[in-house]
XYZ file of N, CA, C and O in Angstrom:
868
model
N 0.853 -1.180 0.000
C 0.000 0.000 0.000
C 0.888 1.228 0.000
O 1.645 1.452 0.920
N 0.825 2.034 -1.039
C 1.697 3.193 -1.156
C 1.286 4.270 -0.155
O 0.116 4.614 -0.039
N 2.252 4.766 0.603
C 1.967 5.832 1.557
C 1.808 7.148 0.838
O 2.488 7.453 -0.124
N 0.891 7.959 1.299
C 0.650 9.291 0.762
C 1.288 10.295 1.713
O 1.347 10.074 2.919
N 1.775 11.398 1.170
C 2.473 12.395 1.986
C 1.636 12.770 3.206
O 0.424 12.997 3.108
N 2.290 12.830 4.350
C 1.603 13.207 5.578
C 1.138 12.034 6.405
O 0.531 12.213 7.452
N 1.402 10.814 5.954
C 0.976 9.648 6.723
C 1.803 9.533 7.987
O 2.867 10.108 8.116
N 1.287 8.760 8.940
C 1.909 8.736 10.260
C 2.869 7.584 10.455
O 3.314 7.349 11.567
N 3.174 6.821 9.426
C 4.228 5.847 9.563
C 3.837 4.424 9.269
O 2.662 4.073 9.224
N 4.843 3.578 9.068
C 4.613 2.184 8.697
C 3.923 1.360 9.770
O 3.219 0.405 9.457
N 4.114 1.706 11.046
C 3.448 0.924 12.101
C 1.937 1.111 12.042
O 1.166 0.167 12.248
N 1.506 2.336 11.765
C 0.075 2.581 11.613
C -0.460 1.862 10.386
O -1.550 1.277 10.406
N 0.312 1.883 9.329
C -0.097 1.187 8.106
C -0.286 -0.301 8.362
O -1.269 -0.913 7.927
N 0.643 -0.904 9.087
C 0.536 -2.323 9.392
C -0.667 -2.592 10.286
O -1.364 -3.602 10.124
N -0.929 -1.698 11.233
C -2.096 -1.857 12.096
C -3.389 -1.774 11.294
O -4.355 -2.516 11.550
N -3.421 -0.896 10.307
C -4.595 -0.783 9.434
C -4.801 -2.072 8.640
O -5.927 -2.573 8.515
N -3.719 -2.631 8.151
C -3.821 -3.879 7.393
C -4.373 -5.010 8.270
O -5.262 -5.756 7.856
N -3.813 -5.146 9.467
C -4.252 -6.229 10.357
C -5.728 -6.073 10.726
O -6.496 -7.041 10.699
N -6.094 -4.857 11.074
C -7.491 -4.621 11.447
C -8.419 -4.821 10.261
O -9.511 -5.384 10.393
N -7.991 -4.357 9.092
C -8.815 -4.514 7.901
C -9.019 -5.966 7.532
O -10.121 -6.372 7.140
N -7.967 -6.766 7.637
C -8.090 -8.199 7.360
C -9.118 -8.841 8.284
O -9.968 -9.621 7.832
N -9.049 -8.526 9.565
C -9.977 -9.117 10.526
C -11.411 -8.694 10.245
O -12.339 -9.510 10.283
N -11.614 -7.428 9.936
C -12.960 -6.942 9.657
C -13.518 -7.542 8.371
O -14.698 -7.922 8.315
N -12.701 -7.624 7.352
C -13.154 -8.226 6.099
C -13.471 -9.708 6.297
O -14.454 -10.226 5.757
N -12.637 -10.379 7.052
C -12.829 -11.806 7.316
C -14.104 -12.048 8.117
O -14.842 -13.012 7.863
N -14.390 -11.165 9.064
C -15.536 -11.341 9.954
C -16.840 -10.843 9.342
O -17.879 -11.514 9.433
N -16.797 -9.674 8.706
C -18.031 -9.021 8.253
C -18.213 -9.009 6.735
O -19.345 -8.855 6.264
N -17.129 -9.137 5.979
C -17.229 -9.025 4.530
C -17.056 -7.589 4.067
O -17.239 -6.627 4.839
N -16.729 -7.438 2.802
C -16.431 -6.112 2.243
C -17.636 -5.182 2.311
O -17.518 -4.021 2.699
N -18.804 -5.672 1.940
C -19.987 -4.807 1.881
C -20.351 -4.256 3.251
O -20.784 -3.096 3.376
N -20.194 -5.062 4.288
C -20.604 -4.647 5.629
C -19.536 -3.850 6.365
O -19.847 -3.104 7.297
N -18.277 -4.006 5.981
C -17.209 -3.287 6.671
C -17.224 -1.808 6.286
O -17.350 -1.467 5.115
N -17.095 -0.946 7.275
C -17.042 0.491 7.005
C -15.677 1.037 7.382
O -14.978 0.476 8.245
N -15.308 2.137 6.757
C -14.048 2.787 7.109
C -14.102 3.356 8.527
O -13.076 3.470 9.193
N -15.287 3.701 8.982
C -15.424 4.164 10.363
C -15.052 3.049 11.335
O -14.341 3.286 12.325
N -15.515 1.829 11.045
C -15.133 0.673 11.871
C -13.624 0.476 11.861
O -13.005 0.228 12.900
N -13.050 0.556 10.664
C -11.618 0.325 10.523
C -10.821 1.341 11.329
O -9.881 0.987 12.055
N -11.191 2.603 11.224
C -10.486 3.647 11.972
C -10.619 3.420 13.478
O -9.651 3.581 14.230
N -11.810 3.018 13.908
C -12.024 2.783 15.340
C -11.172 1.621 15.830
O -10.635 1.671 16.950
N -11.042 0.576 15.026
C -10.225 -0.578 15.421
C -8.765 -0.182 15.597
O -8.073 -0.692 16.482
N -8.296 0.709 14.741
C -6.890 1.122 14.785
C -6.665 2.203 15.841
O -5.552 2.372 16.345
N -7.740 2.944 16.167
C -7.612 4.020 17.150
C -7.165 5.329 16.544
O -6.429 6.097 17.181
N -7.611 5.589 15.307
C -7.273 6.837 14.631
C -8.551 7.462 14.086
O -9.610 6.833 14.057
N -8.458 8.709 13.654
C -9.582 9.368 13.013
C -9.805 8.788 11.619
O -8.853 8.399 10.934
N -11.067 8.741 11.199
C -11.360 8.171 9.890
C -10.591 8.888 8.780
O -10.098 8.269 7.844
N -10.466 10.209 8.909
C -9.763 10.967 7.876
C -8.308 10.569 7.740
O -7.716 10.718 6.659
N -7.714 10.036 8.817
C -6.312 9.631 8.763
C -6.097 8.425 7.856
O -4.978 8.200 7.378
N -7.157 7.637 7.630
C -7.027 6.477 6.743
C -6.615 6.892 5.340
O -5.929 6.146 4.633
N -7.030 8.087 4.924
C -6.761 8.515 3.557
C -5.297 8.902 3.340
O -4.903 9.232 2.222
N -4.494 8.864 4.403
C -3.051 8.980 4.222
C -2.472 7.706 3.616
O -1.324 7.700 3.161
N -3.264 6.623 3.619
C -2.768 5.315 3.176
C -3.508 4.774 1.961
O -2.946 3.996 1.182
N -4.755 5.121 1.793
C -5.504 4.693 0.604
C -6.633 5.694 0.367
O -7.043 6.421 1.269
N -7.130 5.708 -0.864
C -8.105 6.721 -1.260
C -9.551 6.336 -0.958
O -10.394 7.208 -0.762
N -9.821 5.051 -0.945
C -11.185 4.591 -0.671
C -11.148 3.110 -0.300
O -10.093 2.470 -0.345
N -12.304 2.581 0.053
C -12.378 1.194 0.509
C -12.009 0.213 -0.608
O -11.388 -0.823 -0.342
N -12.360 0.542 -1.832
C -12.035 -0.340 -2.948
C -10.529 -0.456 -3.130
O -10.003 -1.554 -3.327
N -9.822 0.665 -3.040
C -8.369 0.624 -3.175
C -7.743 -0.196 -2.050
O -6.770 -0.936 -2.268
N -8.308 -0.105 -0.852
C -7.811 -0.879 0.280
C -7.967 -2.374 0.019
O -7.022 -3.160 0.218
N -9.137 -2.798 -0.425
C -9.373 -4.214 -0.719
C -8.440 -4.696 -1.820
O -7.821 -5.769 -1.705
N -8.343 -3.932 -2.889
C -7.494 -4.327 -4.010
C -6.048 -4.482 -3.571
O -5.369 -5.452 -3.939
N -5.571 -3.558 -2.757
C -4.179 -3.629 -2.319
C -3.937 -4.850 -1.439
O -2.905 -5.510 -1.556
N -4.885 -5.162 -0.566
C -4.734 -6.349 0.285
C -4.644 -7.614 -0.561
O -3.782 -8.471 -0.326
N -5.517 -7.748 -1.528
C -5.532 -8.963 -2.347
C -4.305 -9.014 -3.253
O -3.673 -10.069 -3.401
N -3.944 -7.898 -3.846
C -2.764 -7.875 -4.719
C -1.498 -8.198 -3.929
O -0.644 -8.969 -4.408
N -1.362 -7.631 -2.734
C -0.197 -7.926 -1.909
C -0.148 -9.404 -1.549
O 0.919 -10.027 -1.550
N -1.298 -9.966 -1.219
C -1.355 -11.403 -0.929
C -0.871 -12.216 -2.121
O -0.069 -13.154 -1.963
N -1.330 -11.875 -3.309
C -0.933 -12.626 -4.501
C 0.559 -12.451 -4.792
O 1.233 -13.397 -5.209
N 1.081 -11.262 -4.590
C 2.519 -11.038 -4.782
C 3.333 -11.875 -3.809
O 4.331 -12.494 -4.194
N 2.902 -11.905 -2.552
C 3.598 -12.709 -1.550
C 3.502 -14.195 -1.890
O 4.473 -14.950 -1.704
N 2.337 -14.621 -2.359
C 2.139 -16.019 -2.733
C 3.087 -16.424 -3.850
O 3.748 -17.475 -3.785
N 3.189 -15.607 -4.877
C 4.090 -15.909 -5.994
C 5.541 -15.959 -5.536
O 6.287 -16.867 -5.914
N 5.942 -14.976 -4.751
C 7.333 -14.926 -4.295
C 7.678 -16.141 -3.442
O 8.748 -16.740 -3.593
N 6.767 -16.520 -2.556
C 7.020 -17.670 -1.690
C 7.051 -18.969 -2.490
O 7.868 -19.860 -2.221
N 6.163 -19.093 -3.474
C 6.163 -20.294 -4.308
C 7.455 -20.400 -5.107
O 8.063 -21.481 -5.185
N 7.885 -19.305 -5.712
C 9.117 -19.328 -6.497
C 10.306 -19.742 -5.641
O 11.211 -20.443 -6.109
N 10.303 -19.321 -4.388
C 11.395 -19.688 -3.490
C 11.320 -21.150 -3.078
O 12.347 -21.787 -2.811
N 10.100 -21.705 -3.050
C 9.921 -23.076 -2.567
C 10.094 -24.133 -3.652
O 10.499 -25.259 -3.361
N 9.784 -23.791 -4.886
C 9.794 -24.796 -5.947
C 11.200 -25.293 -6.248
O 12.177 -24.540 -6.191
N 11.283 -26.569 -6.596
C 12.554 -27.162 -6.997
C 12.918 -26.728 -8.407
O 12.064 -26.674 -9.292
N 14.174 -26.418 -8.616
C 14.645 -26.070 -9.959
C 15.040 -27.319 -10.752
O 15.078 -27.306 -11.968
N 15.346 -28.384 -10.033
C 15.703 -29.643 -10.665
C 14.921 -30.756 -9.990
O 14.272 -30.545 -8.969
N 15.004 -31.946 -10.573
C 14.289 -33.075 -9.993
C 13.171 -33.531 -10.903
O 12.842 -32.892 -11.915
N 12.570 -34.642 -10.542
C 11.498 -35.205 -11.349
C 10.238 -34.364 -11.222
O 10.093 -33.549 -10.294
N 9.314 -34.596 -12.149
C 8.035 -33.892 -12.078
C 7.294 -34.256 -10.800
O 6.641 -33.415 -10.186
N 7.400 -35.514 -10.385
C 6.733 -35.951 -9.157
C 7.306 -35.219 -7.945
O 6.559 -34.812 -7.046
N 8.610 -35.040 -7.899
C 9.235 -34.327 -6.788
C 8.810 -32.865 -6.778
O 8.554 -32.285 -5.718
N 8.739 -32.274 -7.973
C 8.312 -30.874 -8.055
C 6.846 -30.720 -7.667
O 6.463 -29.747 -7.007
N 6.025 -31.680 -8.077
C 4.614 -31.619 -7.720
C 4.436 -31.784 -6.210
O 3.604 -31.103 -5.600
N 5.196 -32.672 -5.609
C 5.134 -32.841 -4.158
C 5.495 -31.534 -3.464
O 4.825 -31.118 -2.507
N 6.532 -30.867 -3.922
C 6.937 -29.601 -3.312
C 5.835 -28.555 -3.478
O 5.566 -27.785 -2.548
N 5.199 -28.530 -4.649
C 4.117 -27.567 -4.867
C 2.979 -27.813 -3.881
O 2.470 -26.880 -3.263
N 2.569 -29.069 -3.744
C 1.459 -29.400 -2.847
C 1.803 -29.029 -1.410
O 0.989 -28.419 -0.694
N 2.987 -29.391 -0.969
C 3.393 -29.078 0.406
C 3.377 -27.570 0.650
O 2.924 -27.101 1.699
N 3.890 -26.831 -0.316
C 3.898 -25.378 -0.177
C 2.484 -24.823 -0.119
O 2.145 -24.023 0.769
N 1.654 -25.206 -1.073
C 0.310 -24.643 -1.177
C -0.501 -24.908 0.090
O -1.183 -24.016 0.600
N -0.409 -26.131 0.601
C -1.143 -26.491 1.810
C -0.659 -25.667 3.006
O -1.461 -25.083 3.748
N 0.649 -25.612 3.200
C 1.193 -24.877 4.344
C 0.856 -23.392 4.263
O 0.476 -22.772 5.267
N 0.971 -22.812 3.079
C 0.701 -21.385 2.917
C -0.749 -21.069 3.248
O -1.054 -20.079 3.916
N -1.662 -21.915 2.795
C -3.083 -21.675 3.039
C -3.449 -21.896 4.508
O -4.340 -21.216 5.027
N -2.782 -22.818 5.163
C -3.038 -23.041 6.585
C -2.519 -21.868 7.412
O -3.160 -21.438 8.384
N -1.381 -21.328 7.026
C -0.748 -20.263 7.809
C -1.404 -18.900 7.611
O -1.267 -18.013 8.464
N -2.135 -18.718 6.516
C -2.721 -17.404 6.205
C -4.210 -17.534 5.879
O -4.651 -17.169 4.788
N -5.003 -18.046 6.799
C -6.414 -18.317 6.488
C -7.214 -17.064 6.145
O -8.089 -17.105 5.274
N -6.934 -15.949 6.821
C -7.701 -14.740 6.542
C -7.415 -14.209 5.145
O -8.348 -13.898 4.381
N -6.135 -14.094 4.801
C -5.788 -13.585 3.479
C -6.348 -14.469 2.377
O -6.874 -13.974 1.368
N -6.219 -15.777 2.555
C -6.697 -16.710 1.539
C -8.207 -16.612 1.386
O -8.735 -16.556 0.270
N -8.918 -16.587 2.509
C -10.380 -16.515 2.455
C -10.834 -15.255 1.735
O -11.725 -15.299 0.872
N -10.232 -14.129 2.076
C -10.616 -12.857 1.451
C -10.286 -12.863 -0.029
O -11.056 -12.366 -0.859
N -9.141 -13.444 -0.374
C -8.717 -13.481 -1.774
C -9.729 -14.234 -2.636
O -9.948 -13.892 -3.795
N -10.355 -15.258 -2.067
C -11.354 -16.015 -2.818
C -12.747 -15.394 -2.699
O -13.459 -15.246 -3.699
N -13.148 -15.049 -1.501
C -14.538 -14.645 -1.275
C -14.849 -13.235 -1.748
O -16.004 -12.926 -2.058
N -13.846 -12.366 -1.812
C -14.110 -10.977 -2.152
C -13.713 -10.605 -3.577
O -13.713 -9.417 -3.916
N -13.410 -11.579 -4.399
C -13.159 -11.262 -5.812
C -14.357 -10.550 -6.425
O -14.222 -9.652 -7.258
N -15.559 -10.969 -6.004
C -16.785 -10.380 -6.545
C -16.922 -8.900 -6.188
O -17.704 -8.175 -6.813
N -16.188 -8.454 -5.180
C -16.292 -7.067 -4.736
C -15.324 -6.138 -5.460
O -15.407 -4.915 -5.289
N -14.414 -6.694 -6.244
C -13.438 -5.870 -6.965
C -14.070 -5.223 -8.193
O -14.869 -5.844 -8.899
N -13.692 -3.993 -8.432
C -14.118 -3.325 -9.656
C -13.429 -3.970 -10.859
O -12.376 -4.603 -10.708
N -14.015 -3.843 -12.067
C -13.520 -4.598 -13.231
C -12.022 -4.495 -13.490
O -11.363 -5.515 -13.722
N -11.463 -3.303 -13.443
C -10.028 -3.153 -13.725
C -9.186 -3.855 -12.656
O -8.171 -4.495 -12.974
N -9.590 -3.743 -11.416
C -8.855 -4.406 -10.333
C -9.005 -5.917 -10.427
O -8.036 -6.669 -10.201
N -10.200 -6.370 -10.752
C -10.434 -7.802 -10.894
C -9.564 -8.382 -12.004
O -9.004 -9.474 -11.863
N -9.410 -7.654 -13.094
C -8.589 -8.129 -14.205
C -7.142 -8.365 -13.765
O -6.511 -9.352 -14.152
N -6.621 -7.470 -12.948
C -5.246 -7.616 -12.451
C -5.110 -8.875 -11.604
O -4.170 -9.665 -11.770
N -6.049 -9.085 -10.698
C -5.971 -10.236 -9.793
C -6.177 -11.545 -10.541
O -5.476 -12.541 -10.279
N -7.102 -11.560 -11.478
C -7.330 -12.779 -12.269
C -6.071 -13.147 -13.050
O -5.707 -14.325 -13.156
N -5.376 -12.154 -13.588
C -4.131 -12.421 -14.316
C -3.085 -13.025 -13.381
O -2.349 -13.946 -13.762
N -3.015 -12.539 -12.156
C -2.061 -13.079 -11.185
C -2.434 -14.512 -10.796
O -1.563 -15.365 -10.622
N -3.716 -14.777 -10.666
C -4.164 -16.138 -10.363
C -3.813 -17.089 -11.499
O -3.386 -18.223 -11.270
N -3.975 -16.640 -12.724
C -3.659 -17.491 -13.869
C -2.159 -17.775 -13.954
O -1.745 -18.862 -14.343
N -1.349 -16.788 -13.593
C 0.098 -17.020 -13.561
C 0.439 -18.106 -12.544
O 1.317 -18.943 -12.781
N -0.230 -18.083 -11.424
C -0.009 -19.110 -10.398
C -0.436 -20.480 -10.927
O 0.269 -21.482 -10.750
N -1.580 -20.521 -11.568
C -2.056 -21.783 -12.152
C -1.067 -22.314 -13.183
O -0.845 -23.534 -13.276
N -0.477 -21.412 -13.965
C 0.461 -21.853 -15.009
C 1.698 -22.523 -14.409
O 2.292 -23.406 -15.031
N 2.092 -22.102 -13.220
C 3.258 -22.729 -12.590
C 2.970 -24.179 -12.237
O 3.835 -25.048 -12.392
N 1.768 -24.457 -11.757
C 1.380 -25.845 -11.524
C 1.202 -26.572 -12.847
O 1.649 -27.717 -12.995
N 0.586 -25.911 -13.812
C 0.392 -26.532 -15.118
C 1.698 -26.936 -15.776
O 1.772 -27.985 -16.439
N 2.743 -26.129 -15.587
C 4.046 -26.453 -16.172
C 4.604 -27.736 -15.574
O 5.241 -28.537 -16.277
N 4.367 -27.958 -14.288
C 4.821 -29.197 -13.648
C 4.064 -30.386 -14.212
O 4.652 -31.436 -14.517
N 2.761 -30.240 -14.380
C 1.958 -31.332 -14.928
C 2.323 -31.614 -16.386
O 2.377 -32.779 -16.804
N 2.594 -30.563 -17.147
C 3.022 -30.755 -18.541
C 4.346 -31.504 -18.601
O 4.530 -32.399 -19.442
N 5.262 -31.133 -17.720
C 6.556 -31.822 -17.675
C 6.351 -33.301 -17.367
O 6.956 -34.169 -18.011
N 5.507 -33.586 -16.395
C 5.270 -34.971 -16.037
C 4.638 -35.777 -17.151
O 4.953 -36.966 -17.333
N 3.776 -35.150 -17.925
C 3.177 -35.869 -19.051
C 4.216 -36.112 -20.146
O 4.229 -37.170 -20.778
N 5.099 -35.138 -20.357
C 6.152 -35.301 -21.374
C 7.127 -36.404 -21.001
O 7.592 -37.147 -21.868
N 7.445 -36.513 -19.721
C 8.413 -37.528 -19.290
C 7.762 -38.889 -19.051
O 8.469 -39.871 -18.808
N 6.429 -38.926 -19.098
C 5.733 -40.176 -18.865
C 5.439 -40.462 -17.401
O 4.876 -41.508 -17.077
N 5.800 -39.530 -16.509
C 5.509 -39.727 -15.084
C 4.019 -39.584 -14.783
O 3.495 -40.244 -13.901
N 3.361 -38.700 -15.514
C 1.946 -38.432 -15.283
C 1.117 -38.884 -16.476
O 1.589 -38.851 -17.620
N -0.114 -39.252 -16.203
C -0.988 -39.768 -17.243
C -2.276 -38.951 -17.360
O -3.328 -39.480 -17.688
N -2.187 -37.675 -17.117
C -3.362 -36.815 -17.205
C -3.776 -36.627 -18.661
O -2.944 -36.307 -19.515
N -5.056 -36.799 -18.923
C -5.552 -36.588 -20.286
C -5.556 -35.107 -20.647
O -5.397 -34.744 -21.808
N -5.759 -34.238 -19.656
C -5.834 -32.796 -19.903
C -5.202 -32.090 -18.708
O -5.783 -32.057 -17.623
N -4.025 -31.523 -18.898
C -3.315 -30.925 -17.764
C -3.971 -29.630 -17.292
O -3.826 -29.267 -16.124
N -4.678 -28.946 -18.172
C -5.382 -27.734 -17.732
C -6.485 -28.096 -16.746
O -6.612 -27.481 -15.678
N -7.279 -29.090 -17.087
C -8.321 -29.525 -16.164
C -7.709 -30.118 -14.900
O -8.237 -29.946 -13.795
N -6.588 -30.804 -15.046
C -5.897 -31.335 -13.881
C -5.448 -30.223 -12.950
O -5.554 -30.332 -11.723
N -4.938 -29.143 -13.526
C -4.514 -27.988 -12.736
C -5.661 -27.421 -11.923
O -5.544 -27.183 -10.711
N -6.793 -27.200 -12.579
C -7.944 -26.623 -11.895
C -8.479 -27.555 -10.811
O -8.875 -27.107 -9.727
N -8.500 -28.854 -11.106
C -9.013 -29.816 -10.127
C -8.118 -29.871 -8.898
O -8.610 -29.895 -7.758
N -6.810 -29.883 -9.103
C -5.871 -29.953 -7.979
C -5.964 -28.697 -7.121
O -6.022 -28.769 -5.886
N -6.003 -27.535 -7.759
C -6.075 -26.293 -6.993
C -7.389 -26.180 -6.225
O -7.417 -25.693 -5.093
N -8.479 -26.623 -6.838
C -9.770 -26.573 -6.137
C -9.736 -27.459 -4.894
O -10.230 -27.074 -3.824
N -9.139 -28.633 -5.030
C -9.053 -29.545 -3.893
C -8.160 -28.972 -2.796
O -8.543 -28.955 -1.621
N -6.992 -28.492 -3.158
C -6.050 -27.990 -2.162
C -6.536 -26.711 -1.496
O -6.393 -26.544 -0.281
N -7.114 -25.810 -2.281
C -7.492 -24.504 -1.739
C -8.703 -24.593 -0.826
O -8.914 -23.705 0.011
N -9.475 -25.655 -0.954
C -10.626 -25.817 -0.077
C -10.257 -25.980 1.377
O -11.116 -25.876 2.268
N -8.984 -26.190 1.657
C -8.530 -26.394 3.030
C -8.846 -25.194 3.919
O -9.078 -25.349 5.128
N -8.894 -24.000 3.325
C -9.161 -22.809 4.141
C -10.585 -22.810 4.693
O -10.887 -22.056 5.625
N -11.456 -23.660 4.143
C -12.841 -23.717 4.614
C -13.040 -24.668 5.786
O -14.051 -24.562 6.496
N -12.117 -25.616 5.977
C -12.378 -26.625 6.996
C -11.233 -26.865 7.978
O -11.453 -27.408 9.059
N -10.021 -26.484 7.631
C -8.902 -26.803 8.520
C -8.960 -25.966 9.796
O -9.220 -24.757 9.758
N -8.701 -26.627 10.920
C -8.618 -25.953 12.218
C -7.301 -26.338 12.889
O -6.989 -27.534 12.991
N -6.525 -25.364 13.345
C -5.228 -25.667 13.975
C -5.338 -26.617 15.153
O -4.398 -27.360 15.445
N -6.483 -26.574 15.856
C -6.659 -27.441 17.012
C -7.385 -28.742 16.662
O -7.835 -29.471 17.547
N -7.483 -29.037 15.369
C -8.147 -30.256 14.925
C -7.251 -31.470 15.064
O -6.137 -31.409 15.595
N -7.703 -32.601 14.534
C -6.986 -33.859 14.741
C -5.786 -34.029 13.820
O -4.929 -34.882 14.076
N -5.680 -33.218 12.755
C -4.595 -33.376 11.790
C -3.616 -32.208 11.869
O -4.021 -31.043 11.869
N -2.337 -32.531 11.907
C -1.298 -31.506 11.854
C -1.094 -31.064 10.411
O -1.580 -31.701 9.473
N -0.347 -29.972 10.255
C -0.015 -29.514 8.897
C 0.739 -30.597 8.140
O 0.461 -30.852 6.966
N 1.689 -31.245 8.792
C 2.456 -32.303 8.136
C 1.556 -33.440 7.667
O 1.739 -33.985 6.564
N 0.575 -33.794 8.490
C -0.331 -34.884 8.126
C -1.186 -34.502 6.926
O -1.381 -35.307 5.997
N -1.684 -33.282 6.923
C -2.503 -32.827 5.794
C -1.665 -32.774 4.517
O -2.119 -33.182 3.439
N -0.441 -32.287 4.623
C 0.448 -32.255 3.457
C 0.662 -33.658 2.896
O 0.611 -33.868 1.680
N 0.910 -34.617 3.772
C 1.166 -35.990 3.332
C -0.058 -36.595 2.656
O 0.051 -37.255 1.608
N -1.226 -36.367 3.227
C -2.458 -36.920 2.648
C -2.732 -36.308 1.281
O -3.011 -37.019 0.307
N -2.638 -34.991 1.193
C -2.903 -34.338 -0.080
C -1.861 -34.703 -1.130
O -2.177 -34.846 -2.314
N -0.602 -34.832 -0.723
C 0.437 -35.227 -1.673
C 0.123 -36.586 -2.275
O 0.225 -36.776 -3.501
N -0.282 -37.531 -1.451
C -0.635 -38.844 -1.957
C -1.803 -38.795 -2.917
O -1.791 -39.460 -3.974
N -2.824 -38.013 -2.598
C -4.000 -37.901 -3.456
C -3.657 -37.255 -4.796
O -4.094 -37.720 -5.857
N -2.877 -36.178 -4.749
C -2.545 -35.460 -5.982
C -1.640 -36.302 -6.872
O -1.831 -36.357 -8.092
N -0.650 -36.960 -6.301
C 0.232 -37.807 -7.104
C -0.537 -38.976 -7.717
O -0.283 -39.359 -8.874
N -1.477 -39.535 -6.976
C -2.293 -40.621 -7.528
C -3.105 -40.133 -8.716
O -3.207 -40.820 -9.748
N -3.665 -38.936 -8.603
C -4.417 -38.353 -9.711
C -3.519 -38.128 -10.914
O -3.852 -38.495 -12.046
N -2.366 -37.509 -10.674
C -1.467 -37.178 -11.782
C -0.914 -38.426 -12.466
O -0.703 -38.436 -13.688
N -0.684 -39.473 -11.711
C -0.125 -40.701 -12.275
C -1.170 -41.574 -12.958
O -0.832 -42.601 -13.537
N -2.414 -41.179 -12.870
C -3.452 -41.950 -13.523
C -3.832 -43.203 -12.779
O -4.220 -44.200 -13.410
N -3.723 -43.153 -11.469
C -4.078 -44.328 -10.672
C -5.577 -44.327 -10.422
O -6.074 -44.185 -9.324
N -6.315 -44.456 -11.512
C -7.769 -44.378 -11.528
C -8.220 -44.004 -12.918
O -7.558 -43.239 -13.613
N -9.330 -44.535 -13.366
C -9.745 -44.356 -14.754
C -9.946 -42.898 -15.136
O -9.646 -42.489 -16.251
N -10.461 -42.087 -14.206
C -10.793 -40.712 -14.554
C -9.569 -39.915 -14.979
O -9.662 -39.014 -15.807
N -8.412 -40.248 -14.428
C -7.209 -39.485 -14.762
C -6.626 -39.901 -16.098
O -5.923 -39.139 -16.742
N -6.924 -41.134 -16.555
C -6.298 -41.663 -17.757
C -7.131 -41.409 -18.990
O -6.636 -41.046 -20.052
N -8.432 -41.593 -18.880
C -9.294 -41.491 -20.031
C -9.551 -40.047 -20.410
O -9.604 -39.166 -19.561
N -9.738 -39.805 -21.714
C -10.108 -38.479 -22.169
C -11.526 -38.179 -21.702
O -12.366 -39.068 -21.628
N -11.847 -36.915 -21.380
C -13.185 -36.585 -20.910
C -14.202 -36.701 -22.036
O -13.858 -36.601 -23.207
N -15.488 -36.928 -21.717
C -16.513 -36.959 -22.746
C -16.659 -35.609 -23.406
O -16.179 -34.594 -22.901
N -17.351 -35.575 -24.524
C -17.433 -34.374 -25.359
C -17.873 -33.130 -24.611
O -17.256 -32.070 -24.749
N -18.946 -33.150 -23.782
C -19.332 -31.911 -23.089
C -18.230 -31.367 -22.199
O -18.016 -30.169 -22.118
N -17.491 -32.253 -21.514
C -16.393 -31.798 -20.655
C -15.228 -31.293 -21.478
O -14.522 -30.384 -21.071
N -15.019 -31.872 -22.640
C -13.951 -31.398 -23.517
C -14.236 -29.960 -23.933
O -13.346 -29.108 -23.954
N -15.492 -29.657 -24.278
C -15.855 -28.296 -24.663
C -15.706 -27.345 -23.487
O -15.276 -26.211 -23.644
N -16.070 -27.803 -22.302
C -15.913 -26.965 -21.114
C -14.449 -26.647 -20.873
O -14.075 -25.507 -20.594
N -13.587 -27.658 -21.016
C -12.159 -27.446 -20.810
C -11.614 -26.421 -21.794
O -10.775 -25.590 -21.465
N -12.113 -26.465 -23.026
C -11.640 -25.514 -24.042
C -12.012 -24.080 -23.648
O -11.226 -23.153 -23.847
N -13.198 -23.903 -23.052
C -13.603 -22.551 -22.651
C -12.787 -22.046 -21.472
O -12.625 -20.854 -21.285
N -12.263 -22.972 -20.669
C -11.495 -22.572 -19.504
C -10.065 -22.182 -19.849
O -9.356 -21.622 -19.022
N -9.602 -22.519 -21.013
C -8.213 -22.224 -21.383
C -8.019 -20.723 -21.559
O -8.886 -20.029 -21.984
């Protein structure tokens, strides 16, 4: 979030971000007011405009920053060498851990896309597609080397991400499964899918699904 001249400093900015995340997570974008946000931080509402121009800019910046952090962390975590299976395992482990560690950011990134104005939404959708392409590249590599037997790697990408990202809806830190356990379970499921250990992964989809996949590209 770019500071505007006259702002009171980075600590206030960070406090605004933390409070805004909690309010968005609890109440949603439509119900959250800037008056609430200012009260949570302990500043005058007018002081918020030292950091952003309106509520839409605040939401967009939160989601864009989350996506930038996600990309940077993934790039640092991915293997540069190794088999496609090893790279896919690293991707799954990263994605699961990141989503468990940042439930508020992840939830808002998915649930509040509908609240973004068209130009802002276009930016975020492009960033999401770049993330999808990184997983798709691993699946393409595995199909080229014969490690994976996916009939359609684009559909495989979407299916894997939908399964993994759903963790933000049900995972609880005090639940029966640790992060390591969830990573291991999901890794096994994703590798089984990619390797074609089941008819659905090996066979080409029927015609209606083939047309749907083409529209998703």
